[in-house]
Amino acid sequence: MTSPITIRLGHKARQRIAAEGVLAADVAIVPAAAGGPKGLILHGFDCWLFGDFLRQAPRPRKLVGASIGAWRMAASAFDDPVAAHKRLARLYASQRYPKNVTPEYVSRTCRALLDELIDGRAREVIGHPHHHLSVLTARGAGALANTNGARWREMAGFLLAAVGNAVSRNRLAASMHRVVFHHAGDDANWLRERFDAFDGRFVELSAHNLRDALLASGSIPLVLQAVTDIAGAPAGAYWDGGLIDYHLHLPYQRDAGLVLYPHFNDYIVPGWLDKSMPWRRARDQALDNLILVSPSPDFIARLPNAKLPDRKDFKVYGQDNQRRTRDWLSAIGESERLADAFARWCERPDLNQAASF
């Protein structure tokens, strides 16, 4: 039977695995992409990774995510990560929206979801002794610096950003800055030295800003409201971190450890606006230490509707929330096969089964 997973390795990761195998102690960074409901397909992998594999070798690790990836990594930093991931999957799959939904309604719903996920235990997440969370957000600049919540201003600002990005990703930096909300015990130094065109701001996570940072990281323009007045952060409008860091093309080469990246695609796209530009997919030294694990085409073909859950499902299923939730939960259940397959590969790594970047 065809494997349910696809594995891609950077050349240094390949050399290290050939010499030592796959050791939990070698894993230094776990990234998590933006992508909305697509992230649900990694539920089983997350439960195994944080509930079993990485517990074999406790050590400081960088957990970095944008949008649903940030929510997943926050769940991973609870004292009981498996229970938190199950809570996140249930809450996310159970979202309900009226036919003519407004950004205000969606923001209010997601805020309540995060409150239930955090469950009054923010200090567990921000104070985890080993899992150092970084939440990526995009803070509006230029035309997006102060839209005052006006929809037409947001539309005009994001249209200007999209036009600039189409010319060059560097031009997107005129429309937004990267703001990293990071674990109090980790100053996020590996991200502080500039590695692309975007200005960086760094804010320490606290019990007062965790929920809002996570909400901002998932606030899709025109779908949710911008998040403002985040405790400890520079003033401004904060949006989905995936606008800048969709698949998290970050300077992973700055850490000597391995980067274990469970992902819903077998490639890395820098920003959300780069999705339709395959020539912008990452192929540089940042991927040298990377292990990218993703669902195989055969696995996806066996899912409901032969595809990953995605945000379009809210429109495709309409008000048939019961059927959408059923199909999403079915996909979530299948995700355990991804973890089982990778766990077997880790026990006896066959490098011939792993592609290169």
XYZ file of C-alpha atoms in Angstrom:
357
model
C 0.000 0.000 0.000
C 1.218 3.509 -0.813
C 2.560 5.371 2.210
C 0.190 7.954 3.741
C 3.087 10.393 4.128
C 5.585 12.216 1.975
C 8.977 13.047 3.511
C 11.389 15.687 2.257
C 14.824 16.273 3.758
C 17.372 19.041 3.638
C 20.848 17.782 2.836
C 22.213 18.276 6.373
C 19.166 16.565 7.864
C 19.732 13.638 5.495
C 23.373 13.331 6.537
C 22.490 13.491 10.222
C 19.761 10.869 9.965
C 22.062 8.590 7.961
C 24.627 8.801 10.761
C 22.410 8.853 13.875
C 18.843 8.007 12.916
C 15.930 10.223 13.964
C 16.412 11.255 17.590
C 13.952 13.329 19.585
C 16.912 15.017 21.286
C 18.025 16.451 17.932
C 14.743 18.283 17.268
C 15.200 21.978 18.093
C 12.413 23.697 16.123
C 8.829 22.728 15.259
C 7.161 25.130 12.776
C 3.421 25.202 12.062
C 1.967 26.813 8.952
C -1.034 29.042 8.517
C -3.805 27.496 6.419
C -7.048 27.423 8.381
C -8.863 24.066 8.419
C -6.010 22.385 6.505
C -4.162 22.306 9.818
C -6.754 19.855 11.173
C -5.157 17.081 9.149
C -2.105 17.287 11.425
C -4.071 16.638 14.626
C -2.979 13.007 15.007
C 0.608 13.928 14.232
C 0.572 16.709 16.837
C -0.806 14.379 19.511
C 1.924 11.819 18.827
C 4.712 14.393 18.465
C 4.051 16.291 21.678
C 2.365 13.554 23.666
C 4.947 10.855 22.954
C 7.974 11.388 20.708
C 9.399 14.675 22.000
C 8.741 13.683 25.604
C 11.442 11.059 25.184
C 14.041 13.849 25.287
C 12.935 17.021 27.093
C 14.957 20.061 26.019
C 14.284 23.687 25.093
C 12.514 23.776 21.744
C 11.223 26.574 19.585
C 7.552 26.181 18.619
C 6.690 28.783 16.008
C 3.414 29.218 14.174
C 1.089 31.520 12.306
C -2.718 31.450 12.263
C -3.980 27.914 12.980
C -0.321 26.916 13.224
C 0.060 29.272 16.180
C -3.081 27.787 17.742
C -1.672 24.286 17.278
C 1.660 25.231 18.820
C -0.084 26.931 21.741
C -1.982 23.674 22.357
C 1.361 21.867 22.270
C 2.671 23.984 25.151
C 0.031 22.955 27.683
C 1.004 20.565 30.461
C -1.298 18.014 28.779
C -0.774 18.690 25.067
C -2.901 15.758 23.888
C -5.947 16.988 25.811
C -5.352 20.511 24.480
C -5.076 19.298 20.871
C -8.279 17.307 21.235
C -9.968 20.399 22.640
C -8.706 22.496 19.723
C -9.866 19.962 17.117
C -13.330 19.737 18.660
C -13.735 23.491 18.976
C -12.427 24.246 15.495
C -14.539 21.600 13.753
C -17.661 22.721 15.637
C -17.619 26.332 14.405
C -21.014 27.569 13.219
C -21.745 30.708 11.222
C -24.968 32.239 9.889
C -25.426 32.666 6.153
C -24.599 36.366 5.989
C -21.852 36.434 8.557
C -19.942 39.605 9.429
C -16.277 40.008 10.398
C -17.443 41.125 13.843
C -19.329 37.844 14.307
C -16.392 35.711 13.140
C -13.967 37.563 15.427
C -16.318 37.165 18.379
C -16.684 33.435 17.665
C -12.923 32.887 17.354
C -12.286 34.891 20.510
C -14.678 32.609 22.396
C -13.022 29.543 20.847
C -9.610 30.672 22.069
C -10.960 31.470 25.521
C -12.244 27.905 25.762
C -8.986 26.489 24.398
C -6.874 28.440 26.886
C -9.369 27.671 29.660
C -7.827 30.125 32.104
C -4.432 28.403 31.907
C -2.430 30.867 29.857
C 0.461 30.624 32.308
C 0.966 26.965 31.359
C 1.512 27.979 27.748
C 3.701 31.008 28.308
C 5.740 29.359 31.070
C 6.394 25.906 29.642
C 9.927 24.891 30.670
C 10.798 23.294 27.326
C 8.333 24.429 24.673
C 9.044 28.059 23.832
C 6.143 29.419 21.795
C 6.444 32.178 19.182
C 3.271 33.548 17.593
C 3.691 35.339 14.256
C 1.447 38.260 13.338
C 1.354 40.961 10.657
C 0.988 44.582 11.834
C -0.410 46.994 9.290
C 1.878 49.673 7.866
C 1.429 52.317 5.204
C -2.164 52.277 3.978
C -2.951 49.508 6.456
C -1.539 51.302 9.485
C -4.837 52.851 10.494
C -7.968 51.767 8.629
C -10.219 52.609 11.613
C -12.118 49.412 10.894
C -13.460 50.801 7.621
C -13.991 47.905 5.225
C -13.268 49.973 2.111
C -9.972 51.152 3.610
C -8.981 47.575 4.384
C -9.919 46.447 0.867
C -7.924 49.256 -0.705
C -4.947 48.654 1.587
C -4.812 44.925 0.927
C -5.290 45.433 -2.804
C -2.281 47.761 -2.768
C -0.323 45.155 -0.787
C -1.266 42.397 -3.257
C -0.199 44.487 -6.245
C 3.141 45.248 -4.625
C 3.687 41.589 -3.717
C 2.947 40.538 -7.290
C 5.887 42.651 -8.404
C 8.202 41.588 -5.575
C 7.731 40.017 -2.169
C 10.006 42.739 -0.825
C 7.370 45.345 -1.683
C 4.917 43.700 0.690
C 7.122 44.977 3.498
C 5.808 48.492 2.839
C 2.327 47.307 3.855
C 3.041 45.245 6.970
C 5.601 44.424 9.641
C 6.272 41.074 11.270
C 5.525 41.093 15.000
C 6.687 38.072 17.003
C 5.028 37.366 20.336
C 7.513 35.096 22.083
C 7.984 32.954 25.184
C 9.264 34.917 28.172
C 12.230 32.581 28.593
C 13.237 32.784 24.933
C 14.156 36.132 23.415
C 13.673 34.803 19.846
C 17.232 35.817 18.936
C 17.234 33.495 15.928
C 14.603 35.760 14.337
C 15.933 39.135 15.466
C 18.748 39.544 12.952
C 17.032 40.546 9.711
C 16.672 37.713 7.199
C 14.217 39.262 4.723
C 12.696 42.626 3.838
C 10.267 42.801 6.761
C 10.796 44.934 9.822
C 10.541 42.847 12.985
C 9.040 43.723 16.348
C 9.306 41.445 19.400
C 6.812 41.290 22.235
C 6.997 39.007 25.258
C 3.989 36.727 25.673
C 2.023 37.136 28.879
C -1.236 36.000 30.394
C -2.593 39.395 29.336
C -1.821 39.121 25.611
C -1.753 35.408 24.727
C -5.386 35.237 23.596
C -5.192 38.434 21.569
C -1.871 37.445 19.967
C -3.372 34.116 18.883
C -6.517 35.825 17.629
C -4.476 38.368 15.671
C -2.352 35.607 14.151
C -5.516 34.061 12.687
C -7.372 37.261 11.739
C -7.812 36.891 7.989
C -8.342 40.288 6.342
C -11.973 41.081 5.509
C -13.066 37.809 7.163
C -12.200 38.863 10.726
C -11.598 42.260 12.248
C -8.080 43.463 12.892
C -6.970 43.049 16.498
C -5.886 46.243 18.250
C -4.717 47.278 21.696
C -2.736 44.109 22.404
C -1.143 44.329 25.845
C 2.573 45.121 25.658
C 2.572 45.466 21.860
C 3.079 48.544 19.678
C -0.167 50.289 18.778
C -1.714 49.313 15.469
C -3.890 46.870 13.566
C -2.749 43.238 13.736
C -3.656 40.639 11.125
C -3.100 37.040 10.154
C 0.557 36.065 10.469
C 0.221 34.001 7.297
C 0.142 37.164 5.208
C 3.899 37.393 5.714
C 4.697 33.868 6.937
C 2.246 31.471 5.311
C 4.433 28.353 5.406
C 7.109 29.868 7.649
C 10.157 30.291 5.440
C 12.347 31.272 8.394
C 16.144 31.202 8.999
C 16.187 27.687 10.428
C 19.872 27.313 9.532
C 20.711 29.564 12.491
C 20.031 26.638 14.841
C 22.268 23.573 14.714
C 19.395 21.248 15.595
C 16.894 19.525 13.356
C 13.660 21.190 12.277
C 10.736 18.763 12.325
C 7.969 20.283 10.250
C 4.576 18.508 10.035
C 2.888 20.248 7.107
C -0.163 19.860 4.895
C 1.894 20.533 1.721
C 5.169 19.034 0.550
C 6.606 22.466 -0.257
C 7.043 25.806 1.499
C 5.522 29.052 0.229
C 6.817 32.214 1.958
C 3.624 34.331 2.125
C -0.105 33.804 1.610
C -0.064 35.997 -1.499
C 2.641 33.764 -3.004
C 0.392 30.691 -3.176
C -0.156 30.964 -6.912
C 3.536 31.632 -7.647
C 5.393 28.305 -7.669
C 8.643 30.079 -8.548
C 8.640 31.582 -5.067
C 8.695 28.245 -3.262
C 11.599 27.967 -0.832
C 14.706 26.105 -1.998
C 17.521 27.724 -0.034
C 19.913 26.982 2.840
C 17.159 27.661 5.396
C 15.898 24.148 4.605
C 19.217 22.359 5.168
C 18.231 20.931 8.577
C 14.566 20.407 7.726
C 12.451 17.262 7.917
C 9.165 18.029 6.160
C 6.376 15.474 6.667
C 3.106 15.872 4.776
C 0.073 13.814 3.675
C 0.675 11.861 0.484
C -1.623 12.225 -2.546
C -2.906 8.710 -1.869
C -3.816 9.629 1.707
C -5.637 12.779 0.569
C -7.540 10.824 -2.100
C -9.086 8.677 0.656
C -10.402 11.627 2.674
C -13.998 12.887 2.446
C -14.355 14.692 -0.902
C -10.780 13.513 -1.697
C -9.277 16.692 -0.289
C -8.047 18.322 2.897
C -10.540 20.329 4.946
C -10.319 23.980 3.905
C -11.964 27.332 4.469
C -14.053 27.032 1.300
C -15.983 24.251 3.046
C -17.918 26.875 4.992
C -19.472 27.968 1.677
C -19.596 24.544 0.005
C -21.518 22.964 2.894
C -23.506 26.125 3.552
C -25.714 25.728 6.598
C -25.286 21.942 6.648
C -22.952 22.257 9.610
C -23.605 18.716 10.759
C -22.279 17.219 7.520
C -19.264 19.537 7.408
C -18.384 18.754 11.011
C -18.815 15.034 10.349
C -16.453 15.141 7.354
C -13.889 17.252 9.182
C -13.930 14.916 12.176
C -13.533 11.973 9.792
C -10.417 13.617 8.321
C -9.120 14.317 11.820
C -9.550 10.654 12.696
C -7.600 9.605 9.615
C -4.729 11.879 10.662
C -3.522 9.272 13.129
C -2.265 7.266 10.151
C 0.221 10.051 9.381
C 1.722 9.795 12.843
C 1.827 5.988 12.730
C 3.627 6.033 9.388
C 6.230 8.571 10.473
C 6.809 6.801 13.791
C 7.574 3.599 11.854
C 9.918 5.503 9.541
C 11.738 7.009 12.535
C 12.369 3.523 13.912
C 14.017 2.417 10.643
C 14.634 5.465 8.427
C 14.717 4.515 4.751
C 16.349 7.501 3.103
C 15.387 6.166 -0.311
C 11.781 6.940 0.613
C 12.610 10.591 1.364
C 12.818 13.205 -1.390
C 15.149 16.188 -1.261
C 14.406 19.888 -1.534
